[in-house]
């Protein structure tokens, strides 16, 4: 240990010296040698124009700008990388020189050295070197700007929004490597040629050991090239590139096609036609538009990793990318077979409600732990067969035996069945599972820390086995098996899901606390809660849903509840899995992950690529598919301290990139009837692109004394750009056109949408929005829990605090097009600004939650949450700024009592809340409700069942206007209040299973939700889904009945299952009585079939038939017109375990 | 226990809410509202639709007479063309009243109660397409029996009639890339045939519009019309208008159209071709008719002393002074429109800002109606764009 510390200290000291060298070595432009010249020039340029104090103040501002901070981060990281790698040069100039001499000598023989004076030779060599350096820099720089794959890296340098001398080092490591290579090659070539010709080593003319001309150029204010001091070279401006000329190079207006690409001489730019003589003042803006940059200009991780994906995308044709998947599959499939695989478990989505008889958390006994049986990495986390942890809460006796199958043969890394059975029965549900004598610390699960799920309130987990069984990529389908969850499909892939819980408006899942590993995942959960990003479900190992009082631990939205997605944990031993699938409509999936743990250190890397050609077809042809890539890297270290304290540190990074030819434009009913998978010509140019980066650092500890603590830092950046048809310049609302396409002038606009009629005038121009939005979210999340027991009272007291800051920058414009002969043709008028605004939210959240259990039978769980939310909204077009501060206290309490060993009764009440988005006037109140639930839970050997009534009594029901909700541009961001409303209903779920002696298994489950959702006040609202509302009207998009049925059977190596879902009719607009056709979303039934064959231990084939009855149904009438659910789709895939 | 009790209470409340929850409390003005509804139906809506039907019928007759004259080879059909043009003016005057009274089937589908967008079938401004009219003319399809039911509204209605009656010369409105010009179809017609077809097309379009206007008028006919019956039964069981407020909100929406349709569209023009009726040079008369109709909406009658209108409602709620303000604003707006020299078309040809004064005056009127008037009676503006955070 001491040696390691010494080595680290030595490394840090050496790195420090290396950094200091940057200021003293004349070979570095930032060296102190060059500052006098730069300062003198700056003083000369600024003297008389600005006061020293102002200049210094401005300089300080520039240095503290987020872009400058990022410069420093990149410079530091590059330095560390280079230092650690011993320099990034692949080859040295000496190597090149030697090879050059050898080649020339071999080709031309050894010449007689000319008798030139040494000074002349040195001078000529200096000039040649100077010119060669400058020319090669220019050429490489030009390539950096012109070759898309190279520009991906060079954009990091150009994304700097302010320029400081340190911006010189704001370059991607790949670019740094390329420049180092260039230097080695050019210098080596020149040296080699001169050595060949003059037969002696030649040095150029130097000053302080540096090429004299280079020294002179650096001394002539080179450090001002990256600055805001606009200094020209006057009469020499046409010969040498001045600082001002280089500042033009960085001017935002030039973007990737920059000017003044040279370093010292103007000659190359003049030859290439890229020279622009500087004049006037410092360019008004530096940097790139975020979409052009392709990464977050303020984020180190984003700047490092986004260019790599972008470059790969630029280099590898899409078709080739698809084929790689097939090749990889063939190669890996050749791995020699092992022993026969274990059968699948039969448990599925299960419910944990209230002070449950069922142990909490996805690893609990009630799940039958199928994922433990079948996923080695999961076993690895448990250290193989469980060792029957000690009873901490002493409550196992009170828990009825969980439902689980009899023993089945296991694969070699799976725990023996009997042992597993025993161990899971004994699992007391707290977090101290033993893993090779080491307690497992889990951070990021909603239920993992709950003592046996005694929390009153519904809680459901869709575990890894169930996720794997259906291999769903659409979270709507995953969640539709959970009672009380309402989903509204949109594009058929679930790319931007709409999830509501217990009647909360599902639009963009804005009313649900969406989390990934316990961290809010929406791009800006407070400032802009609409979840335009959703992680790919295929890389999740569990989806957790909390409703009722327990949801007050997961704000800010507490009305409906919370949904948490759990990513794959770092495995305990080497694991490598590849999952390849293909299917109808060009569906393709490549999913791979690999990881291991050694001596407490663990690593996991996971990548997913999902793509489809889309199931819709455009009038006139065009793309309707998507391609999304996600990568995640986790690094962890766990150590045991003194007195049994476990510590765990984990770093998680992820990056997502997506390109989706998606639109908001649906179909008119008649067209839907004829062909639901049609897309109108007006949507031909619609394209959604996004990138997201994530960085999280977590620390967790737990002691044998029942104390645990976790701290997590997180930063998420997200950028989306959606070019899509918004509407007509001066026509009716598109939603109305599609609802009544034959009515009056709607006919004309309808014909234009279809491409059948040409635009006849400016008022009929189609407006395509360029909705460019950049989001960030960052914060720190702290939680602590203490478990204790005193005689008959067991207690777990938990606290949490979160300081969160997020924001959104909207820069939205519209461009007008005319429909001409079925094609969208730009009108040629300038783009019009639509929205330019900035929302920011700073939120502090605190909760305390206590679970008291008396006599191991009665549990009482009171809790309290406080949210303090400070928001600001700046309308950059209007120049308005709005601030507001909301403070809310959210109490809740739940209880559970065992009436018999197998029957529990639970009840709870809590206050529901949903925050107000920035920019709303103070008169707009937050969503506020009192939520009740009362239920019974049966836990029996054969059957588990739960039935719960729920009611949300809204004192104020809110809706936020988004384009996806059907709002028009001017309304977006507005919040609408409906006043009082009531959502009440019944949720129920039942499951049963049995395994016969020979291993044949049967399993079945069902869930049903009835919902009665009514407004209790009358009002007229601009929110298009409400309109004119009378008290007693039904809420839109809340179906009265939701049914899900699943049944299946399986043997040792096979399994088949069928899942049927029914959703009853919904309203598109509030109302009561018979639903008008134009506002009616008919009920529909979906049948999905799944089959799998575990042919070999390492090989699992699966086949899916989704929407097996080829049901054509309307998933939604929003945002504009009827949107179809996905048609019959088949997918076949293979999952290969390359390791272990 | 208290929680359970409360829960049951909430569930019971919810279960019975659909039938037990009452509407907004009566503010004592229901009788006034009923009277306004009745007055609006009897004195404004039904007469306006009937007059429009009569005027369009006259236009159809005149246009047919002109078409027959051209087809029959009369030596000088110009007089009949002039008569048709005069009849067009009369029809437009009547129709521009209806433009502000788009309640019931004439109103936009999905936006007003019982809306069927029948207005667009008769007059589809600003959705017009002269090139398409010329293409249909060149093709001769307008003479097919189902042309006016099968084709889009931008090739028929009063706007098509205006183009066909008032366009001069024998050029078409399409650019050179369109097939009728590229393949010489138009040129092959010859001047006489173009004139004949235009006259015939105009006559058929006018007859179609007149028939539709007659059908619409019959639906507003007191006693027999379904639209009339639905409107006057507002607030009664079975009526599509759940309350009298809803009916009056829709009736008064014409007042708010002064802002969007008149001020921001018809008076926002800076060049003659941006006007509503540039060929017939009747854009000014259109606006005056719109103002007159809006004034009738305010009084729910053709004159201030008749029936029961919003003026009476204002007086009932102690806002009588507002009546005078509105009256004055109407007068000022009308005066400002009349003050534009000559027609809008000639005024704009001389001065692109010629309509600014009229626009400002109508804007003042609209602001008064959208502000104090709307607030005093708690009326709802049309659904478009009305947000809590507006």
Short mmCIF file of C-alpha atoms in Angstrom, two decimals, chain A residues 730 736 740 742-749 751 757-760 763-764 821 893 907-909 920-921 923-924 932-934 949-951 953 968 971 974-977 980 982 984-985 1012 1014-1016 1018 1020-1023 1028 1030-1032 1072, chain B residues 3-4 6-8 10-11 13-18 21-24 108-111 116-121 123-130 132 151-156 178 242-243 246 249 265 380-381 383-390:
data_model
loop_
_atom_site.label_atom_id
_atom_site.label_comp_id
_atom_site.label_asym_id
_atom_site.label_seq_id
_atom_site.Cartn_x
_atom_site.Cartn_y
_atom_site.Cartn_z
CA UNK A 730 -51.60 30.87 -42.02
CA UNK A 736 -57.96 20.08 -36.62
CA UNK A 740 -61.83 16.87 -40.25
CA UNK A 742 -62.90 17.02 -45.76
CA UNK A 743 -64.26 20.08 -44.04
CA UNK A 744 -63.99 23.26 -46.08
CA UNK A 745 -60.52 24.64 -46.58
CA UNK A 746 -59.09 21.72 -44.61
CA UNK A 747 -59.39 19.83 -47.92
CA UNK A 748 -56.81 22.08 -49.49
CA UNK A 749 -54.35 21.91 -46.63
CA UNK A 751 -54.03 17.83 -50.12
CA UNK A 757 -51.75 19.93 -54.16
CA UNK A 758 -49.12 22.60 -54.60
CA UNK A 759 -48.73 25.47 -52.21
CA UNK A 760 -50.50 28.40 -53.88
CA UNK A 763 -50.12 31.62 -46.36
CA UNK A 764 -50.09 27.99 -47.47
CA UNK A 821 -45.22 18.49 -57.17
CA UNK A 893 -47.65 7.72 5.74
CA UNK A 907 -53.21 1.65 3.39
CA UNK A 908 -51.48 4.92 2.79
CA UNK A 909 -51.93 8.59 2.18
CA UNK A 920 -44.87 30.62 -15.45
CA UNK A 921 -46.43 33.59 -13.67
CA UNK A 923 -50.63 32.79 -10.46
CA UNK A 924 -49.88 29.35 -11.87
CA UNK A 932 -54.90 7.54 -0.94
CA UNK A 933 -54.58 3.82 -1.31
CA UNK A 934 -56.06 0.83 0.44
CA UNK A 949 -57.92 0.91 -4.51
CA UNK A 950 -56.36 4.27 -5.12
CA UNK A 951 -57.59 7.81 -5.32
CA UNK A 953 -57.83 14.00 -5.03
CA UNK A 968 -49.07 25.05 -31.13
CA UNK A 971 -48.27 27.83 -26.43
CA UNK A 974 -47.28 27.35 -20.93
CA UNK A 975 -48.76 25.61 -17.98
CA UNK A 976 -52.50 25.17 -17.68
CA UNK A 977 -54.50 24.54 -14.55
CA UNK A 980 -60.01 20.15 -8.90
CA UNK A 982 -60.32 13.15 -9.09
CA UNK A 984 -59.66 6.90 -8.55
CA UNK A 985 -59.48 3.26 -9.41
CA UNK A 1012 -62.26 6.63 -13.04
CA UNK A 1014 -62.94 13.13 -13.76
CA UNK A 1015 -62.60 16.87 -13.65
CA UNK A 1016 -64.42 18.38 -10.72
CA UNK A 1018 -65.73 23.65 -15.16
CA UNK A 1020 -62.20 26.63 -20.67
CA UNK A 1021 -58.55 25.98 -21.37
CA UNK A 1022 -56.17 26.64 -24.19
CA UNK A 1023 -54.60 23.27 -23.50
CA UNK A 1028 -64.14 23.47 -22.79
CA UNK A 1030 -67.58 20.75 -17.64
CA UNK A 1031 -67.39 19.31 -14.15
CA UNK A 1032 -67.71 15.56 -14.46
CA UNK A 1072 -68.30 12.88 -21.20
CA UNK B 3 -57.66 7.64 6.30
CA UNK B 4 -59.84 4.76 5.27
CA UNK B 6 -61.55 9.66 3.76
CA UNK B 7 -60.56 7.26 1.05
CA UNK B 8 -64.05 5.79 0.87
CA UNK B 10 -63.30 10.26 -2.06
CA UNK B 11 -64.12 7.13 -4.02
CA UNK B 13 -67.56 11.20 -4.49
CA UNK B 14 -65.74 10.15 -7.63
CA UNK B 15 -68.18 7.43 -8.49
CA UNK B 16 -71.07 9.80 -8.29
CA UNK B 17 -69.35 12.82 -9.74
CA UNK B 18 -70.52 12.30 -13.28
CA UNK B 21 -71.62 17.57 -9.97
CA UNK B 22 -73.38 20.69 -11.06
CA UNK B 23 -72.18 23.29 -13.47
CA UNK B 24 -71.05 26.74 -12.54
CA UNK B 108 -65.12 25.58 -38.56
CA UNK B 109 -65.46 21.87 -37.87
CA UNK B 110 -64.06 20.87 -34.54
CA UNK B 111 -63.91 24.42 -33.29
CA UNK B 116 -69.17 21.74 -40.53
CA UNK B 117 -66.97 24.35 -42.21
CA UNK B 118 -69.78 25.08 -44.71
CA UNK B 119 -68.55 28.66 -44.91
CA UNK B 120 -65.49 27.46 -46.84
CA UNK B 121 -67.70 25.74 -49.37
CA UNK B 123 -66.20 31.38 -49.70
CA UNK B 124 -62.78 29.96 -48.92
CA UNK B 125 -60.67 33.13 -48.66
CA UNK B 126 -57.74 33.19 -48.08
CA UNK B 127 -57.40 29.67 -49.42
CA UNK B 128 -57.59 30.41 -53.10
CA UNK B 129 -55.67 29.16 -56.10
CA UNK B 130 -56.23 31.00 -59.34
CA UNK B 132 -55.79 25.74 -60.29
CA UNK B 151 -63.09 19.27 -56.07
CA UNK B 152 -61.33 21.31 -53.44
CA UNK B 153 -62.77 24.57 -52.18
CA UNK B 154 -59.99 26.59 -53.78
CA UNK B 155 -61.47 26.17 -57.26
CA UNK B 156 -65.02 27.13 -56.43
CA UNK B 178 -47.18 24.47 -65.33
CA UNK B 242 -74.54 22.69 -22.93
CA UNK B 243 -75.05 26.20 -21.59
CA UNK B 246 -71.21 28.35 -24.66
CA UNK B 249 -69.18 32.57 -26.46
CA UNK B 265 -55.29 40.13 -42.18
CA UNK B 380 -64.44 33.22 -23.33
CA UNK B 381 -62.41 34.14 -26.37
CA UNK B 383 -60.20 28.47 -27.97
CA UNK B 384 -57.15 29.24 -30.06
CA UNK B 385 -54.25 30.44 -28.03
CA UNK B 386 -55.95 31.22 -24.78
CA UNK B 387 -53.63 29.97 -22.07
CA UNK B 388 -53.48 30.65 -18.37
CA UNK B 389 -50.00 31.96 -18.90
CA UNK B 390 -50.72 34.05 -21.98
#
